[in-house]
Short mmCIF file of C-alpha atoms in Angstrom, two decimals:
data_model
loop_
_atom_site.label_atom_id
_atom_site.label_comp_id
_atom_site.label_asym_id
_atom_site.label_seq_id
_atom_site.Cartn_x
_atom_site.Cartn_y
_atom_site.Cartn_z
CA UNK J 9 0.00 0.00 0.00
CA UNK J 10 1.45 3.35 -1.05
CA UNK J 11 1.75 6.08 1.60
CA UNK J 12 0.55 9.63 0.87
CA UNK J 13 1.67 12.56 3.06
CA UNK J 14 -0.61 15.62 2.96
CA UNK J 15 0.97 18.92 4.01
CA UNK J 16 -2.13 21.14 4.03
CA UNK J 17 -3.24 23.37 6.93
CA UNK J 18 -6.86 23.65 5.75
CA UNK J 19 -8.33 20.70 7.67
CA UNK J 20 -11.39 20.54 5.44
CA UNK J 21 -9.30 20.16 2.29
CA UNK J 22 -6.87 17.76 3.95
CA UNK J 23 -9.66 15.51 5.25
CA UNK J 24 -11.46 15.52 1.89
CA UNK J 25 -8.29 14.42 0.10
CA UNK J 26 -7.56 11.85 2.81
CA UNK J 27 -11.02 10.28 2.51
CA UNK J 28 -10.79 10.12 -1.27
CA UNK J 29 -7.25 8.72 -1.25
CA UNK J 30 -8.19 5.99 1.22
CA UNK J 31 -10.94 4.92 -1.18
CA UNK J 32 -8.14 4.41 -3.71
CA UNK J 33 -6.38 2.20 -1.11
CA UNK J 34 -3.67 4.71 -0.22
CA UNK J 35 -2.40 4.98 3.35
CA UNK J 36 -2.63 8.65 4.32
CA UNK J 37 -1.15 10.89 6.98
CA UNK J 38 -1.96 14.59 7.37
CA UNK J 39 0.73 16.78 8.95
CA UNK J 40 -0.21 17.91 12.46
CA UNK J 41 2.88 19.86 13.56
CA UNK J 42 3.65 22.51 10.95
CA UNK J 43 6.68 23.70 12.90
CA UNK J 44 8.51 20.43 12.28
CA UNK J 45 7.24 18.76 9.13
CA UNK J 46 10.47 16.77 8.70
CA UNK J 47 9.95 14.65 11.81
CA UNK J 48 6.53 13.46 10.65
CA UNK J 49 7.92 13.02 7.13
CA UNK J 50 10.67 10.72 8.39
CA UNK J 51 8.36 8.74 10.68
CA UNK J 52 5.70 8.19 7.98
CA UNK J 53 8.22 7.62 5.15
CA UNK J 54 5.79 8.51 2.34
CA UNK J 55 5.88 7.38 -1.28
CA UNK J 56 4.37 10.69 -2.46
CA UNK J 57 3.59 14.14 -1.00
CA UNK J 58 0.89 16.74 -1.59
CA UNK J 59 2.23 20.11 -0.46
CA UNK J 60 0.48 23.47 -0.13
CA UNK J 61 2.45 26.72 -0.51
CA UNK J 62 0.79 28.86 2.21
CA UNK J 63 1.43 27.11 5.53
CA UNK J 64 1.92 28.19 9.16
CA UNK J 65 5.48 29.04 10.30
CA UNK J 66 7.29 28.03 7.06
CA UNK J 67 5.88 27.95 3.55
CA UNK J 68 5.73 24.97 1.21
CA UNK J 69 8.84 26.07 -0.68
CA UNK J 70 10.86 25.79 2.53
CA UNK J 71 9.65 22.25 3.22
CA UNK J 72 10.11 21.21 -0.39
CA UNK J 73 13.73 22.34 -0.17
CA UNK J 74 14.25 20.51 3.15
CA UNK J 75 12.75 17.27 1.81
CA UNK J 76 14.86 17.47 -1.33
CA UNK J 77 18.02 17.51 0.81
CA UNK J 78 17.26 13.98 1.98
CA UNK J 79 14.81 12.40 -0.46
CA UNK J 80 13.72 12.15 -4.09
CA UNK J 81 10.12 11.28 -3.13
CA UNK J 82 7.61 12.76 -5.64
CA UNK J 83 6.17 16.11 -4.50
CA UNK J 84 3.02 17.63 -5.99
CA UNK J 85 2.17 21.21 -5.01
CA UNK J 86 -1.51 22.06 -4.51
CA UNK J 87 -2.21 25.78 -4.26
CA UNK J 88 -4.59 28.57 -5.21
CA UNK J 89 -1.49 30.66 -5.96
CA UNK J 90 -1.32 29.15 -9.43
CA UNK J 91 0.26 31.99 -11.38
CA UNK J 92 3.24 31.23 -13.60
CA UNK J 93 5.76 32.60 -11.09
CA UNK J 94 4.65 30.21 -8.33
CA UNK J 95 4.53 27.25 -10.72
CA UNK J 96 8.04 27.96 -11.98
CA UNK J 97 9.34 28.46 -8.43
CA UNK J 98 7.78 25.18 -7.29
CA UNK J 99 9.46 23.26 -10.11
CA UNK J 100 12.79 24.97 -9.44
CA UNK J 101 12.56 23.95 -5.78
CA UNK J 102 12.25 20.31 -6.81
CA UNK J 103 8.50 19.71 -7.20
CA UNK J 104 7.30 17.12 -9.72
CA UNK J 105 3.91 18.65 -10.52
CA UNK J 106 1.61 21.56 -9.63
CA UNK J 107 -2.19 21.36 -9.30
CA UNK J 108 -4.21 24.56 -8.96
CA UNK J 109 -6.99 24.92 -6.39
CA UNK J 110 -9.85 24.37 -6.64
CA UNK J 111 -9.38 20.98 -8.26
CA UNK J 112 -11.52 17.97 -9.07
CA UNK J 113 -10.84 15.11 -6.63
CA UNK J 114 -10.95 12.49 -9.40
CA UNK J 115 -8.36 14.42 -11.43
CA UNK J 116 -6.13 14.72 -8.35
CA UNK J 117 -6.37 10.96 -7.68
CA UNK J 118 -5.59 10.18 -11.33
CA UNK J 119 -2.47 12.37 -11.16
CA UNK J 120 -1.39 10.72 -7.90
CA UNK J 121 -1.81 7.24 -9.34
CA UNK J 122 0.05 8.16 -12.53
CA UNK J 123 2.94 9.64 -10.53
CA UNK J 124 3.14 6.55 -8.31
CA UNK J 125 3.19 4.23 -11.33
CA UNK J 126 5.91 6.23 -13.07
CA UNK J 127 8.04 6.36 -9.94
CA UNK J 128 7.67 2.95 -8.36
CA UNK J 129 7.22 0.68 -11.33
CA UNK J 130 10.93 1.29 -11.89
CA UNK J 131 12.41 2.04 -8.47
CA UNK J 132 11.74 1.20 -4.84
CA UNK J 133 11.12 3.88 -2.22
CA UNK J 134 14.23 4.95 -0.33
CA UNK J 135 13.72 4.96 3.43
CA UNK J 136 14.84 7.85 5.61
CA UNK J 137 15.60 7.12 9.27
CA UNK J 138 15.17 9.89 11.86
CA UNK J 139 16.41 10.42 15.41
CA UNK J 140 16.57 13.69 17.36
CA UNK J 141 16.03 15.63 14.16
CA UNK J 142 18.91 13.92 12.33
CA UNK J 143 17.88 12.31 9.03
CA UNK J 144 19.79 9.32 7.64
CA UNK J 145 19.08 8.84 3.93
CA UNK J 146 19.81 5.26 2.86
CA UNK J 147 19.57 6.25 -0.80
CA UNK J 148 22.74 8.35 -0.92
CA UNK J 149 24.33 7.44 2.44
CA UNK J 150 24.08 10.93 3.91
CA UNK J 151 23.16 12.31 7.33
CA UNK J 152 21.46 15.71 7.56
CA UNK J 153 20.96 17.74 10.74
CA UNK J 154 19.75 21.34 10.99
CA UNK J 155 20.22 21.88 7.25
CA UNK J 156 23.84 20.65 7.44
CA UNK J 157 24.93 17.56 5.56
CA UNK J 158 27.33 15.49 7.67
CA UNK J 159 29.97 13.59 5.73
CA UNK J 160 30.29 9.92 6.73
CA UNK J 161 32.71 7.23 5.63
CA UNK J 162 31.26 3.94 4.37
CA UNK J 163 31.92 2.20 7.69
CA UNK J 164 30.58 5.11 9.75
CA UNK J 165 27.38 5.08 7.68
CA UNK J 166 26.91 1.33 8.13
CA UNK J 167 27.44 1.58 11.89
CA UNK J 168 24.88 4.40 12.15
CA UNK J 169 22.44 2.57 9.86
CA UNK J 170 22.31 -0.60 11.92
CA UNK J 171 22.06 1.35 15.19
CA UNK J 172 19.18 3.51 13.88
CA UNK J 173 17.41 0.47 12.40
CA UNK J 174 17.54 -1.05 15.90
CA UNK J 175 16.75 2.13 17.84
CA UNK J 176 16.01 1.33 21.48
CA UNK J 177 17.93 -1.98 21.34
CA UNK J 178 21.54 -2.74 22.22
CA UNK J 179 23.52 -3.90 19.19
CA UNK J 180 26.46 -6.13 20.07
CA UNK J 181 29.99 -5.36 18.93
CA UNK J 182 30.05 -8.77 17.25
CA UNK J 183 27.03 -7.93 15.14
CA UNK J 184 28.50 -4.57 14.13
CA UNK J 185 31.74 -6.26 13.10
CA UNK J 186 29.79 -8.75 10.99
CA UNK J 187 28.00 -5.81 9.33
CA UNK J 188 31.30 -4.11 8.54
CA UNK J 189 32.81 -7.39 7.31
CA UNK J 190 30.34 -7.27 4.43
CA UNK J 191 32.26 -4.26 3.08
CA UNK J 192 35.19 -6.63 2.33
CA UNK J 193 37.29 -4.78 4.88
CA UNK J 194 38.99 -6.63 7.74
CA UNK J 195 37.40 -5.45 10.98
CA UNK J 196 38.73 -6.28 14.45
CA UNK J 197 37.80 -4.97 17.89
CA UNK J 198 40.19 -2.00 17.71
CA UNK J 199 39.06 -1.01 14.20
CA UNK J 200 35.45 -0.97 15.36
CA UNK J 201 36.32 1.22 18.36
CA UNK J 202 38.18 3.66 16.11
CA UNK J 203 35.25 3.87 13.67
CA UNK J 204 32.71 4.42 16.44
CA UNK J 205 34.98 7.05 18.02
CA UNK J 206 35.29 8.96 14.73
CA UNK J 207 31.55 8.73 14.14
CA UNK J 208 30.87 10.14 17.60
CA UNK J 209 33.21 13.08 16.96
CA UNK J 210 31.45 13.88 13.66
CA UNK J 211 28.07 13.80 15.40
CA UNK J 212 29.26 15.91 18.32
CA UNK J 213 30.81 18.50 15.98
CA UNK J 214 27.41 18.80 14.29
CA UNK J 215 25.69 19.31 17.66
CA UNK J 216 24.51 15.73 18.22
CA UNK J 217 26.12 14.96 21.57
CA UNK J 218 25.52 11.58 23.28
CA UNK J 219 23.80 10.32 20.12
CA UNK J 220 25.31 6.86 20.62
CA UNK J 221 25.36 5.22 24.06
CA UNK J 222 27.96 2.60 25.02
CA UNK J 223 26.85 -0.44 26.99
CA UNK J 224 30.21 -1.58 28.32
CA UNK J 225 30.97 -5.21 27.62
CA UNK J 226 27.88 -5.53 25.42
CA UNK J 227 27.68 -3.07 22.54
CA UNK J 228 26.13 0.22 21.46
CA UNK J 229 22.68 1.77 21.58
CA UNK J 230 20.67 4.67 20.17
CA UNK J 231 18.06 5.32 22.84
CA UNK J 232 14.42 6.17 22.08
#
C-alpha cells in the first residue's frame, strides 16, 4: 500500500483528500505539527507528498527544499497561488507537478496514481531514518541535521544505519563487526572502536552529543 503525506493546513481540504485517497487504497497521513514537518515526514516515510504553498510558520517552498536535501520522493504542489511565477518556483525547488486549487478530486487521484506508477514501477522507495532531528538517507548514504549535511565514511554510515534500524535496542559489537565485514574490509575490535569514536566526533561537531550510548561489555545503543 502506497503512503501519501498531505501537508495542508486547511483541515477541510486535507480531510477531503484523505477520505478520497483511502478509497483508492492509499495509506494517508496529514501533517499535524507545521513547525517540524520533517519529523513526521521521516516517521511516515511517504511514497508521495501533496504540499500546499501557504502554511503556518514556514511555507511549502521551505519544506520542499528541506525534503529534497534527503529524499527524491515525488512532490506535488496544490495551491490557489497558481500563477506562472509560483509554478516555476515550485518546479525549481524540486516539485514534480503543480495542481491549482480548486481541483476535481478524481483528477487529483488520477495524477497521484500516474505519478506513483511512473516512480515505483521502476524504483523502490528509499527509506529515511530519523532520530533527534537527524535524518539518515539510505539512498545516498548521507546524514542531515539542521540543514547541514554530515559527511560519513562507508563504515561510519553502516554503523549508524544498523544502530538507527535497531533504535532502542543494544547492538552487540560482534554484530557490528559482521555488518562491517560485508564491506570486504577486515574489521577487528580495535578497528570498530576507532570507527565508532570517529563517528561520535562527527556527530558531536554537528551538535549531536551523546547520540550513541555505550553499553560496556555488550555493545552500542541509540536510545528512544
